[in-house]
Structures are given as structure tokens and as C-alpha cells.
Coordinates of C-alpha atoms and ligand atoms in Angstrom, one line a residue:
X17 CA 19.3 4.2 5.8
X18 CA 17.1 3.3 2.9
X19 CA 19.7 4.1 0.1
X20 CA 21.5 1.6 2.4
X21 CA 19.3 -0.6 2.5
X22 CA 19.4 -0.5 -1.7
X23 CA 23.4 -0.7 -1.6
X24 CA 23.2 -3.7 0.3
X25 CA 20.8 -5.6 -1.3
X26 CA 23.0 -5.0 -5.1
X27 CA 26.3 -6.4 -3.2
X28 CA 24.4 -9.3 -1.7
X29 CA 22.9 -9.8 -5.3
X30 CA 26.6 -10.2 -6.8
X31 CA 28.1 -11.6 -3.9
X32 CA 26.0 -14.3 -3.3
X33 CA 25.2 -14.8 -7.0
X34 CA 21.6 -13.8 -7.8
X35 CA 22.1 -10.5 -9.9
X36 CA 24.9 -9.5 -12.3
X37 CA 25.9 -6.5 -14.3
X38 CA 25.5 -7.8 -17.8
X39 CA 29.0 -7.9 -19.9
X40 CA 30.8 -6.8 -17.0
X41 CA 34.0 -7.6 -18.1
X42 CA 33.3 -5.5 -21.0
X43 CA 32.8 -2.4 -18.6
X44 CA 28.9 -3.5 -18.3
X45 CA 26.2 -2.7 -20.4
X46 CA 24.3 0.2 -18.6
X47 CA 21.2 -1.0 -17.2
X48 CA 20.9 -4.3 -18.2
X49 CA 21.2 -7.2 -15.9
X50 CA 22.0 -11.1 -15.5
X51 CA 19.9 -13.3 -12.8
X52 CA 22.6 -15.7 -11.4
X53 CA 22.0 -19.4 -10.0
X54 CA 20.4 -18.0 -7.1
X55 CA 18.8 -15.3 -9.0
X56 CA 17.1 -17.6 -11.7
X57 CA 15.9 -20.4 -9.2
X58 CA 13.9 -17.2 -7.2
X59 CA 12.7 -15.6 -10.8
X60 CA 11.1 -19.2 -11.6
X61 CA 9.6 -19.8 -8.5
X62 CA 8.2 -16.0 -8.3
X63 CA 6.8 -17.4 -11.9
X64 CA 5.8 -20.7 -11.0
X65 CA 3.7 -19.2 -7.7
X66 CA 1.9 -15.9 -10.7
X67 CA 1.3 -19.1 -12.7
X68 CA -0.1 -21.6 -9.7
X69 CA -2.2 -19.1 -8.6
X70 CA -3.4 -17.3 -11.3
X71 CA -4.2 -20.0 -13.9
X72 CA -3.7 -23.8 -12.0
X73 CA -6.4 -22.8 -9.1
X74 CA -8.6 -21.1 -11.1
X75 CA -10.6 -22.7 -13.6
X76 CA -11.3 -19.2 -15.8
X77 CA -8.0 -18.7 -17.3
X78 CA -5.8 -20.2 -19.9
X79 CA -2.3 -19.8 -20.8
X80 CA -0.3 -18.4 -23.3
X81 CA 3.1 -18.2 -25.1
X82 CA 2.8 -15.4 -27.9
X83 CA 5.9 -14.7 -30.0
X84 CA 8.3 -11.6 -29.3
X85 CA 8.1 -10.3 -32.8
X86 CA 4.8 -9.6 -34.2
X87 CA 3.1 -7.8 -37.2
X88 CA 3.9 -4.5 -37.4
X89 CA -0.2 -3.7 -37.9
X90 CA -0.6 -4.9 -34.0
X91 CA 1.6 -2.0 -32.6
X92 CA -0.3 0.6 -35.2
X93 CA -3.8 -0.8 -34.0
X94 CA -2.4 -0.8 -30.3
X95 CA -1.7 2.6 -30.3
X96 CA 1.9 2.2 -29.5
X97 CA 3.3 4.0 -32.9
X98 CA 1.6 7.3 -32.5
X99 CA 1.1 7.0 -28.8
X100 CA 3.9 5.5 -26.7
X101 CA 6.5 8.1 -26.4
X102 CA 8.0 10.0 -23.8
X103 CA 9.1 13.7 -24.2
X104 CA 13.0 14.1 -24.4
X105 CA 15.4 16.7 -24.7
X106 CA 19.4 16.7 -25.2
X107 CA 22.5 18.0 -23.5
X108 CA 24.0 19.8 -26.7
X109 CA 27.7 20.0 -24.5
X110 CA 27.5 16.3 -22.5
X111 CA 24.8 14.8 -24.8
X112 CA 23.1 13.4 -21.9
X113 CA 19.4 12.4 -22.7
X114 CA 16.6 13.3 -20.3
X115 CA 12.8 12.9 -19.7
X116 CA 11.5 15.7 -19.8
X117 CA 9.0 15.3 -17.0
X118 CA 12.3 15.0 -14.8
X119 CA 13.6 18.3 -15.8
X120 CA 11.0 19.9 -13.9
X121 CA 11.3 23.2 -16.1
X122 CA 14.9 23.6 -15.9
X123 CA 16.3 25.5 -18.8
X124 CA 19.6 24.1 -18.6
X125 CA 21.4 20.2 -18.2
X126 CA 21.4 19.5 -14.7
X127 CA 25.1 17.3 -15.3
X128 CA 26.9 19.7 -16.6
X129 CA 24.8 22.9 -17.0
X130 CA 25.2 23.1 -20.8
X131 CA 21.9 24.2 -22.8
X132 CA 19.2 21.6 -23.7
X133 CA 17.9 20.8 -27.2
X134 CA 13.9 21.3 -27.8
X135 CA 11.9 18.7 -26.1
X136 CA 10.7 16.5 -28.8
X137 CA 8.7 13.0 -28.6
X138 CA 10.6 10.1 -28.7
X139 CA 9.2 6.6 -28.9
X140 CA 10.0 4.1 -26.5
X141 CA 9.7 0.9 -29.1
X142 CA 12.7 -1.0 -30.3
X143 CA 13.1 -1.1 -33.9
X144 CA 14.7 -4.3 -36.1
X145 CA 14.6 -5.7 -39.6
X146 CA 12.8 -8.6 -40.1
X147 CA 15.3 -10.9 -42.8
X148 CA 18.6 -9.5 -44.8
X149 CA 17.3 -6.1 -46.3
X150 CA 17.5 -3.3 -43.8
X151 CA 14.5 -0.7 -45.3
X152 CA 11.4 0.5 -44.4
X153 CA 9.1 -2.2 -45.6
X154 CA 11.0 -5.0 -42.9
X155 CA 10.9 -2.8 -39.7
X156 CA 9.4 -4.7 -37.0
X157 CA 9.0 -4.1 -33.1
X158 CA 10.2 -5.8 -29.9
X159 CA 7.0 -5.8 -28.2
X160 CA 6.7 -3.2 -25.5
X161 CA 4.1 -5.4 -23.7
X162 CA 3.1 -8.8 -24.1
X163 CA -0.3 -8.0 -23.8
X164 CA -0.8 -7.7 -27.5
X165 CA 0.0 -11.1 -28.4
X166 CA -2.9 -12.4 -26.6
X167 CA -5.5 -10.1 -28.1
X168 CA -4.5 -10.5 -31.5
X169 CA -5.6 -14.3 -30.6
X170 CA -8.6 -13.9 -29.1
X171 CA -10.3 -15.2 -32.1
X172 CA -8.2 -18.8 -31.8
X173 CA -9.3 -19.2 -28.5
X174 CA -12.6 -18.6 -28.7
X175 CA -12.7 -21.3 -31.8
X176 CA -9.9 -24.1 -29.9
X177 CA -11.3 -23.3 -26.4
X178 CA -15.0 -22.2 -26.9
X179 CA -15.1 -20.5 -22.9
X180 CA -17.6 -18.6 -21.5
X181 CA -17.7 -14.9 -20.3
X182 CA -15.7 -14.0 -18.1
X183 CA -12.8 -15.7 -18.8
X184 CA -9.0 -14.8 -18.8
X185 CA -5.2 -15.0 -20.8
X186 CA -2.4 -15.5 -19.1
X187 CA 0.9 -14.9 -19.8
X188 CA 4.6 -14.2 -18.3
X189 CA 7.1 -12.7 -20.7
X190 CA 9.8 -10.5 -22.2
X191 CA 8.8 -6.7 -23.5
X192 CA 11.4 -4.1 -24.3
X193 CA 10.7 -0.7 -23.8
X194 CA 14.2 2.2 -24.8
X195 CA 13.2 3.9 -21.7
X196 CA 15.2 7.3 -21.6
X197 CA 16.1 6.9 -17.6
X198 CA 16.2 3.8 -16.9
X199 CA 18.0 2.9 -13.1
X200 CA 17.4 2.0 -9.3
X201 CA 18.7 -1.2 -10.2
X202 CA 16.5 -4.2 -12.1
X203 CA 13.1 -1.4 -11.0
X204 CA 13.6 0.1 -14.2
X205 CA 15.2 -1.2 -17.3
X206 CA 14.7 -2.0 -21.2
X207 CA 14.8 -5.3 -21.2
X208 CA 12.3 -6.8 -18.8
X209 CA 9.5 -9.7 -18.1
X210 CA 6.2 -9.0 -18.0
X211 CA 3.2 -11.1 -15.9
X212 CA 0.1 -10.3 -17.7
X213 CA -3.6 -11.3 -16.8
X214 CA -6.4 -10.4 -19.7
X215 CA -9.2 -10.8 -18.6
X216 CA -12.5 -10.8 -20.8
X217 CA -16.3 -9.7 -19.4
X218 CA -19.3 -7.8 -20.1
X219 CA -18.6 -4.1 -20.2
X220 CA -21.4 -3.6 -17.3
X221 CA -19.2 -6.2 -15.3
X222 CA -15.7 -4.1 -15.9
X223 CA -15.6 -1.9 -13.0
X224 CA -16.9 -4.9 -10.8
X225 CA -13.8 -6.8 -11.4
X226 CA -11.3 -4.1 -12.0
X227 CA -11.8 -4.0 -8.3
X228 CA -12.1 -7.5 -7.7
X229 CA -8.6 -8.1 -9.5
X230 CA -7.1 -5.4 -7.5
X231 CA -8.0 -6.8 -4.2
X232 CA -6.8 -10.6 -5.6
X233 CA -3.6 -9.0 -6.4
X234 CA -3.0 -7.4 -3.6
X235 CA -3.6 -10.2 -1.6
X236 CA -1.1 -12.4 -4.0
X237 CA 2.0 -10.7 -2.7
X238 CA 1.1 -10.4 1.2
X239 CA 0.2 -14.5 0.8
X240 CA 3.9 -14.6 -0.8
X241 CA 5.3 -12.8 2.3
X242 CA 6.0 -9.1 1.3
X243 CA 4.5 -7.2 4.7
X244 CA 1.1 -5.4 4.4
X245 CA 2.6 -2.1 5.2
X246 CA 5.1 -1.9 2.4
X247 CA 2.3 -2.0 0.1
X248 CA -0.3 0.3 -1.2
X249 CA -2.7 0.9 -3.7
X250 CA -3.0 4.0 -6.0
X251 CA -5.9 4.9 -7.8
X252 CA -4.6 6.9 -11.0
X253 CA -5.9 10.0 -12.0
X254 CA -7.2 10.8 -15.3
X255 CA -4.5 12.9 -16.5
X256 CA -2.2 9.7 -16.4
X257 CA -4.1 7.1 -17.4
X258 CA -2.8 5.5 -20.8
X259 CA -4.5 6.1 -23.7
X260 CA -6.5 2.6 -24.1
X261 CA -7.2 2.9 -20.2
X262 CA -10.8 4.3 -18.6
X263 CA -9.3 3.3 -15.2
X264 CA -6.3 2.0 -13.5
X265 CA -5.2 1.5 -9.8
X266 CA -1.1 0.9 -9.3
X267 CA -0.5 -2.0 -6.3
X268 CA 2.8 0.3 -5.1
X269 CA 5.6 -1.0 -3.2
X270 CA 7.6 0.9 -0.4
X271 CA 11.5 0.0 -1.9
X272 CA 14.3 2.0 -0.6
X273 CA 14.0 4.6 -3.1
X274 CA 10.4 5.4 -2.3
X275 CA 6.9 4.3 -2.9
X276 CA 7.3 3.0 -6.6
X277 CA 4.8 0.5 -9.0
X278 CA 5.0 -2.9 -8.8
X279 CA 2.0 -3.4 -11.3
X280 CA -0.9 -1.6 -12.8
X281 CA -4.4 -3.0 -12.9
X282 CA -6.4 -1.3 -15.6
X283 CA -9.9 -1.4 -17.8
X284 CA -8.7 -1.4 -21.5
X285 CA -12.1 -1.6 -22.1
X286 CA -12.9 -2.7 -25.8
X287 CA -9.9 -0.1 -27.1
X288 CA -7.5 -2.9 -28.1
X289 CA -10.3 -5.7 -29.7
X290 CA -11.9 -3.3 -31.6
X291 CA -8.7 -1.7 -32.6
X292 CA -7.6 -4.9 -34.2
X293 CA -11.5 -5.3 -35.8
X294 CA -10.7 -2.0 -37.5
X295 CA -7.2 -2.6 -38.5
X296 CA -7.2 -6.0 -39.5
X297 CA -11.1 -6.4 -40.9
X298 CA -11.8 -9.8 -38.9
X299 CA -14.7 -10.3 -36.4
X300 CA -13.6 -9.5 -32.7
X301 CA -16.7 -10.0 -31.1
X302 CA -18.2 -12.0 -28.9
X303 CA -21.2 -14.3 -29.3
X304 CA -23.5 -14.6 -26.2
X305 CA -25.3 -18.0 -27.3
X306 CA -28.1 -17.2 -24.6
X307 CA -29.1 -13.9 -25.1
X308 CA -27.9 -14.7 -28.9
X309 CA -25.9 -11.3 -29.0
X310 CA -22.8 -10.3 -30.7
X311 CA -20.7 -7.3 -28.9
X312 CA -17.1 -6.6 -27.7
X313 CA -16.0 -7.6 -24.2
X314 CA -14.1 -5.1 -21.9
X315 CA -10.7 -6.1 -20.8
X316 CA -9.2 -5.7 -17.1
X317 CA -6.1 -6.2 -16.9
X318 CA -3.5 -7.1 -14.2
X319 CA 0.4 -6.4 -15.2
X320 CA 2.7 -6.9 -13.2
X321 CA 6.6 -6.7 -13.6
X322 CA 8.3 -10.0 -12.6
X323 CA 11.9 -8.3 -12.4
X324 CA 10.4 -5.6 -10.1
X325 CA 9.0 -8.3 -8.2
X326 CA 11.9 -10.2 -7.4
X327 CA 13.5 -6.8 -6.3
X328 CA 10.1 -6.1 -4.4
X329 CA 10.8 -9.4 -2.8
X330 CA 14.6 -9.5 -2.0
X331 CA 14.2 -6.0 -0.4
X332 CA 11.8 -7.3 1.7
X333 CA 13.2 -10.5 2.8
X334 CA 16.6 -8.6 4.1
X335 CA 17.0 -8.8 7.6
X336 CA 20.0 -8.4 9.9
X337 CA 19.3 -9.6 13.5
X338 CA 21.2 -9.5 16.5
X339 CA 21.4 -13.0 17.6
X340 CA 22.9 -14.5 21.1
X341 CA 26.8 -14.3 20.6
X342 CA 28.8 -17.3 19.1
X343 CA 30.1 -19.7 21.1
X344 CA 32.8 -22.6 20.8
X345 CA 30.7 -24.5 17.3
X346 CA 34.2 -25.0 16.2
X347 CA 34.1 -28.2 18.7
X348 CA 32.6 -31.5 17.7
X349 CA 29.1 -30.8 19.1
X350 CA 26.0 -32.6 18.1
X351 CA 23.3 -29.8 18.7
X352 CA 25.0 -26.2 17.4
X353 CA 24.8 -23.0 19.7
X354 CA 22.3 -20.5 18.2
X355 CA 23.9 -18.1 16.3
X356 CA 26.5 -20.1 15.0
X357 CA 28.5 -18.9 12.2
X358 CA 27.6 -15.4 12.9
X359 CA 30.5 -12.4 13.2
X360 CA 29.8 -9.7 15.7
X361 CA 26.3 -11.4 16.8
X362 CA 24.8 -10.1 13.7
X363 CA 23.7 -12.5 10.8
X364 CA 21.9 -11.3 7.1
X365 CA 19.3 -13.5 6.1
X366 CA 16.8 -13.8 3.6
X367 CA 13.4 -14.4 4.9
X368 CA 12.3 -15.3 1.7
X369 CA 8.8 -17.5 1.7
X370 CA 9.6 -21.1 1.0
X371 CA 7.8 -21.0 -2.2
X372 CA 10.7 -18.6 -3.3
X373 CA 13.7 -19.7 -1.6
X374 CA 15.9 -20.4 -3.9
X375 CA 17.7 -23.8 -2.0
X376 CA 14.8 -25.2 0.0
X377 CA 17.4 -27.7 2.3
X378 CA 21.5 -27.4 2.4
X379 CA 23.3 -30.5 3.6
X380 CA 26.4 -29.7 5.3
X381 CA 29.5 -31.7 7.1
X382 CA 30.6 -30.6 10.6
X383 CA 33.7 -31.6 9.7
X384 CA 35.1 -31.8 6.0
X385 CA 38.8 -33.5 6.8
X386 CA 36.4 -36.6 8.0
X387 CA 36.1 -38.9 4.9
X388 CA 32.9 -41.1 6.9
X389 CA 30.9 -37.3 7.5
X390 CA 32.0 -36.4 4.0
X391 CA 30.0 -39.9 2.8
X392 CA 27.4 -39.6 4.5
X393 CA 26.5 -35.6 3.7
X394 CA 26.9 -36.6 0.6
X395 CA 24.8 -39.7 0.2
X396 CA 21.3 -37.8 2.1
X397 CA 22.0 -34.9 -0.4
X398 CA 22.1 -37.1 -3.2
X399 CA 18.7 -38.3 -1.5
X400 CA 17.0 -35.6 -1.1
X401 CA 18.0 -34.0 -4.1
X402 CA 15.2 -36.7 -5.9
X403 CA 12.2 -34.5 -4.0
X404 CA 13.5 -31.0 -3.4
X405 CA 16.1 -28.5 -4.2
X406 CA 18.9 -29.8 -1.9
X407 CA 22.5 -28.9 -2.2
X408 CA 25.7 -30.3 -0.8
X409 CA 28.0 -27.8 0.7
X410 CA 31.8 -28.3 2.2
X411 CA 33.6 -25.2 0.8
X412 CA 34.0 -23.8 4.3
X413 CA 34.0 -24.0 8.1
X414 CA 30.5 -24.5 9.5
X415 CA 30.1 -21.1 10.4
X416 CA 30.6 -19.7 7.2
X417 CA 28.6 -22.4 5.9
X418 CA 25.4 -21.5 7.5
X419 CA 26.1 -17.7 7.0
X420 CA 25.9 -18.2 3.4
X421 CA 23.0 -20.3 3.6
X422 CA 21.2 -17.8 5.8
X423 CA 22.2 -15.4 2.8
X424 CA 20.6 -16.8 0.5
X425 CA 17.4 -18.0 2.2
X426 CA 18.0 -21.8 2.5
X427 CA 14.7 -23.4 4.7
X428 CA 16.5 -25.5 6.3
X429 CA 20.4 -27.2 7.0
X430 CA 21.0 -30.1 7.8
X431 CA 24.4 -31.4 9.6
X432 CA 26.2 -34.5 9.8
X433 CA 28.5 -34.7 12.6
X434 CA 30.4 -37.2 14.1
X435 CA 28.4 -38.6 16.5
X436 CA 25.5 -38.7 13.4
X437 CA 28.0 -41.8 12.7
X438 CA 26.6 -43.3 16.2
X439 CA 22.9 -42.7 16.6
X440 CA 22.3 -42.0 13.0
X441 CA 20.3 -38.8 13.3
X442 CA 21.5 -35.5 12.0
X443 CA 21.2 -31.8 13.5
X444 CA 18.0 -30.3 11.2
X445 CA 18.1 -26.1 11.5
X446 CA 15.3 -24.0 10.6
X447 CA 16.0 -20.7 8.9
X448 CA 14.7 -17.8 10.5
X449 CA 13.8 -19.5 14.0
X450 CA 17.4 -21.0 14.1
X451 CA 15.8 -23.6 16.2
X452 CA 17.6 -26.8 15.6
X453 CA 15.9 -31.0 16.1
X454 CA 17.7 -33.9 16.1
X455 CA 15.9 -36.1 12.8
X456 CA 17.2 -39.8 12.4
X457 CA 18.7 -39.9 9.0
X458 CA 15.5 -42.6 8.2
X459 CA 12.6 -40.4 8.7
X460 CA 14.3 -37.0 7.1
X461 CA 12.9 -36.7 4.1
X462 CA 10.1 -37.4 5.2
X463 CA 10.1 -34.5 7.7
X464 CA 11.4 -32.3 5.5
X465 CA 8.9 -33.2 2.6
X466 CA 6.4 -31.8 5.6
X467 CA 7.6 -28.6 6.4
X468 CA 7.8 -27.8 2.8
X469 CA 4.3 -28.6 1.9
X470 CA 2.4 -27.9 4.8
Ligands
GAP521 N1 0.1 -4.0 -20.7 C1 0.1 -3.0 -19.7 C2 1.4 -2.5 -19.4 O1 2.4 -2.9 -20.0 P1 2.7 -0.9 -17.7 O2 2.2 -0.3 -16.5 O3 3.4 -0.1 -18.7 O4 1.4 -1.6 -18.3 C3 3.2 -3.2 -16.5 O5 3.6 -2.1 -17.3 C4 4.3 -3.6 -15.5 O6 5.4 -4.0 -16.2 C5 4.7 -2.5 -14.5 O7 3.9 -2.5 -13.4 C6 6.1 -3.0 -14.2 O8 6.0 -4.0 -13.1 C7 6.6 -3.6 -15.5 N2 7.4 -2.7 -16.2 C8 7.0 -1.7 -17.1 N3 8.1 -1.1 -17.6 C9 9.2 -1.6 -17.0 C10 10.6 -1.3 -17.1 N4 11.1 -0.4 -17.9 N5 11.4 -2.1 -16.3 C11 11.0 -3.1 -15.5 N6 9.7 -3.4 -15.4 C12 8.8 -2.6 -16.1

């Protein structure tokens, strides 16, 4: 049922058009993905909502852009060149690379049974060449996390910005990791964006907020929708932690192939600022102008995936209801039966909160061979189009019309019919109640602006 579940939500993703397999016509690059029009419009919003809520409504964080490629001195002060590596071993018959961890002691390659090379460390870091010359002195790093960009600038904030303990860095971006099994769909891949939260206090304060951030976290998806019950938290224990980390608690979700993390909240405690005192000889600390003080703020940290997200999100959106069965739409009436457009009394929609619907408002025509329904569709989409994301649709009877819609997770459609040319009001239909309100064309956008923003 739950591998279902998983299969269903990848067809809807290319059928609809929010998930693609990257250079598919090229046989597909494994792993690696493309967000489509619907795909990118719920990305953004997913961002837009981290970035509302995380650094807009509060008045303790500030954001960041960082670059991609940095000096190659961040990663050995990190950590990440002696430290981030998985243990691997090799198919010598099929060649087939595995974690170790996931050969749970087997001797032998669990594709084709062939024998296994030593396990040996392999580092999960992508490697380029800064400029022309390929050699040793040029290598530099995609960066696995984008959390080292904002440390390394800790001292230009605290000159441009001057804030006061505790205060936060925000910033959403890509990080690249070679992970040796990537898979389950965009959950794990090696190209990916990151949501990260550092946030600066007194080292008596850290395990204060750890848990305060946890509990804000949490609380960030459930507000956005995702049900209580499909998430957890999970306390790490010390034999996993990473090695900058004291503490860390993973906010899990329950996707079809089990519970999995969604984003870890951890106490870096003053591991990466005075890693970067040491390894590039400038000041990291912080001066306490009250007690007149100079010492090295802990660091909690939220960081969360925003591809895992959106998969976190679309899984729990998908719903296929029973609805009453369809009746005779196809005629020229002014309020549609429930259910219309619906085969075999089921419809798939995507309950998607309207923060992250993709299309907030779909104007379609009853009736596309009529030239005046045609205009008029056309001229309120145009409209509305000026205050929300509207779209004009009349690729396809009405039925199929709102079944795509539903599909996708518009709010709300709107249809002109022909007696709309009469009395001037159209038929408005909300998404998941399917309840449906006559609206004179006048005072629309005005009640749509209302549902959206209330
Ligand atoms: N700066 C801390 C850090 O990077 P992490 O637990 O390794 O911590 C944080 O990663 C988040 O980034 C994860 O919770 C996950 O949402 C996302 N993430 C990590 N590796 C990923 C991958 N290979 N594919 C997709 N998302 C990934």
C-alpha cells in the first residue's frame, strides 16, 4: 500500500508536471531530478513560507546568500576533509558500489553475489578545479552544506549588522554531497537544497534553545499542513551524532518508505567558529559590551532539506476520495453536480495548503466552441492574474478540466457558463470541499483576494 502510495506520487509528479527525471531523453541521469512548472511554483512557495517565517516575523535573524565554491581552508577547518566520509566497498564482478553500513555484514554482493572489495573510506565531497590547470593546488569543493558560508562570515556581520546575542543566519541553498546510495526518489540525492538556520547564543543558553528550535520546527510543518501523526521527533544518540555535534534531535517524517529525516536540529557548539579562529588566525569571538567579555558563542542549528520537504509535502497532500457519482455536467448547467469530472466516483487531489498550492485560482469555460464564454474566461483570468497565480484553462472538457486542477491542488475554479453571459456571476468551486457559490463577476476578486489571505 505504502510503496503504492510512493509509485503514485512519481507518476503524478511527471504526469502532471512537477518532477522530472533529469536528461531523460538521454536515458536519465540516475538520481538526479528536474522540478517542472508545477514543481518549481511549490519549491518557491515551500521557500518563500521557511523564509516568512523564519526571518520576516522574527526580528533575530538575517539572511544570507553565500557562494557555492569556497576556500578550500573552510572544508579543512569544518572537518569535512578528514571527516565526512562514508565506508564503501565494491562489487569486483558487477562493480556495484555499496555503503557499508547497508551490507549488514554480508561477505558477498547482494546483486549478483560476486566478492566485495575491502571496505575503505570514501568522501562524500565533490571535487573541481578552480580556472584552466587541473592539479592539486586548484581543487576546490562543492559545498556539502551551506552552513559554512555563513560562519566563515560571522565576522562581517557582526561589523555591518552590529546584533545582539542571540541572534541568527539564514539561508536556503544548494549542497552536493556523492552519496554512495542515493534513491527513494528526490529523499535522497547528490544534488540538493538546503534550509539552514544558524543561530548564535551563550553556551549556558545552547541546550535552552536547541529545544526551543525543535519545538518551533516542528510546529512549522503541522502550521503548513503536513498531519501531526506523520511526524516525529528523534533524539540522536551519541554514537551518531556528527563530529562538530554535542546534541541533535531529527524532526522525522512517516513517507511511504518508512519513518525517514526531514531535518536535523543540532548544537555545533563553538566547533565550527573556533575551527575557523584556528585555521584562518582571525578573531571569532564575540564581544559582550555589558559584561565587557570576549568568548565564542554556541551554534544551534536547524537544517532542513527543501527537496525532502516538498516530497514530505506532496505525499501528504495525496488523497483519493470517493465522491457522489457524476451526473449529466456535460449539459449547460449553471451550478455543477459535486463530483464533476470525476471517473468511477473517485477523484486524486492535492490537499496542498494554500500557501503551497502551486495555482491558487483556475479560470475555466463551460463550453470552449462558445467564442462570448471563451472572452469572458479569458478577460477575468487576465484580471485576476494582476493579484494571484491564476491560470486560463480550455484544453479539455469540464470534467477533465477540474480533474487536473484537483491534481495539482488549485484553491479554487472558477466557471463561466452560458447563463454567466445573463446574470454576470460565475460558478466559484472550492478545492477540497467541492462546495461551489455563485460570485458576480464584479465582486470576484475581491472574494477570492479573501479566501487567500484570511
Ligand atoms: N549543516 C548540517 C547538515 O547539513 P545534515 O543532517 O547532513 O546536516 C541537513 O543535512 C538536511 O539536509 C537533512 O535533514 C536533509 O533534509 C537534507 N539532506 C541532507 N543530505 C541530503 C541528500 N543527499 N539529499 C536530499 N536532502 C539531503
Amino acid at each position: 500500500m505504502a510503496e503504492n502510495l510512493m509509485d503514485k506520487i512519481v507518476s503524478l509528479s511527471k504526469r502532471r508536471g512537477f518532477i522530472f527525471q533529469s536528461s531523460e531523453v538521454y536515458g536519465g541521469l540516475s538520481n538526479t531530478w528536474d522540478y517542472g512548472p508545477f514543481g518549481v511554483e511549490l519549491k518557491n512557495n515551500l521557500k518563500t513560507a521557511w523564509w516568512k517565517a523564519n526571518v520576516y516575523q522574527r526580528d533575530d535573524i538575517l539572511g544570507m546568500d553565500a557562494a557555492i565554491l569556497m576556500h578550500p581552508d573552510v572544508w579543512r577547518a569544518s572537518g569535512h576533509v578528514d571527516n565526512f566520509f562514508d565506508l564503501k566497498s565494491d562489487c569486483k564482478t558487477c562493480k556495484k558500489r555499496f555503503k557499508t553500513a547497508d551490507l549488514k555484514n554480508a561477505d558477498k554482493c547482494p546483486e549478483c553475489g560476486g566478492e566485495l572489495t575491502e571496505s575503505r573510506p570514501f568522501n562524500l565531497m565533490f571535487k573541481t578545479y578552480q580556472g584552466p590547470v587541473e592539479d592539486a593546488g586548484n581543487i576546490v569543493y562543492l559545498r556539502p552544506e551551506t552552513a559554512q558560508g555563513m560562519f566563515v562570515n560571522f565576522i562581517n556581520i557582526l561589523d555591518a549588522r552590529h546584533p545582539k546575542l542571540p541572534f541568527g543566519l539564514a539561508q536556503i541553498g544548494k549542497a552536493f554531497r556523492n552519496e554512495i546510495t542515493p534513491g527513494n526518489f528526490t529523499f535522497r540525492t547528490r544534488e540538493f537544497e538546503q534550509m539552514e538556520i544558524e543561530y548564535f547564543v551563550r553556551p549556558q543558553e545552547g541546550d535552552k534553545k536547541l529545544e526551543e528550535w525543535i519545538e518551533t520546527h516542528f510546529n512549522w510543518y503541522v502550521n503548513l499542513g503536513i498531519k501531526k501523526e506523520n511526524l516525529r521527533k528523534r533524539p540522536h544518540g551519541k554514537e551518531e551524532l556528527a563530529h562538530y555535534a554535542k546534541a541533535c534531535t531529527d524532526i522525522e517524517y512517516n513517507f511511504p518508505f518508512g519513518w525517514s529525516e526531514l531535518e536535523g536540529i543540532a548544537n555545533r557548539t563553538d566547533f565550527d567558529l573556533k575551527q575557523h579562529a584556528r585555521q584562518s588566525g582571525k578573531d571569532f569571538q564575540y564581544f559582550d559590551d555589558a559584561a565587557k567579555q570576549r568568548f565564542y558563542p554556541y551554534i544551534i542549528e536547524p537544517s532542513g532539506g527543501v527537496d525532502r520537504s516538498v516530497l514530505a509535502f506532496l505525499v501528504d497532500a495525496y488523497h483519493e476520495e470517493k465522491v457522489p457519482p457524476r451526473t449529466n455536467f456535460e449539459k449547460n448547467e449553471a451550478i455543477l453536480p459535486i463530483g464533476a469530472g470525476v471517473k468511477n466516483d473517485t477523484r486524486v487531489v492535492l490537499k496542498l495548503h494554500r500557501d503551497l498550492a502551486p495555482t491558487k485560482v483556475a479560470v475555466l469555460p463551460l463550453l470552449r466552441n462558445r467564442p462570448e464564454i471563451v472572452e469572458l474566461a479569458q478577460k477575468i483570468a487576465r484580471e485576476l492574474k494582476k493579484n494571484m497565480v491564476a491560470v486560463y484553462d480550455d484544453t479539455g472538457s469540464i470534467g477533465k478540466l477540474y480533474r487536473r486542477q484537483d491534481e495539482v491542488g488549485t484553491l479554487y475554479c472558477v466557471t463561466v457558463d452560458v447563463q454567466s453571459m445573463e446574470d454576470k456571476q460565475v460558478t466559484v468551486r472550492e478545492r477540497d470541499s467541492m462546495q461551489q457559490e455563485r460570485i458576480s463577476v464584479d465582486k470576484l476578486k475581491e472574494y477570492l483576494l479573501q479566501k487567500l489571505n484570511n
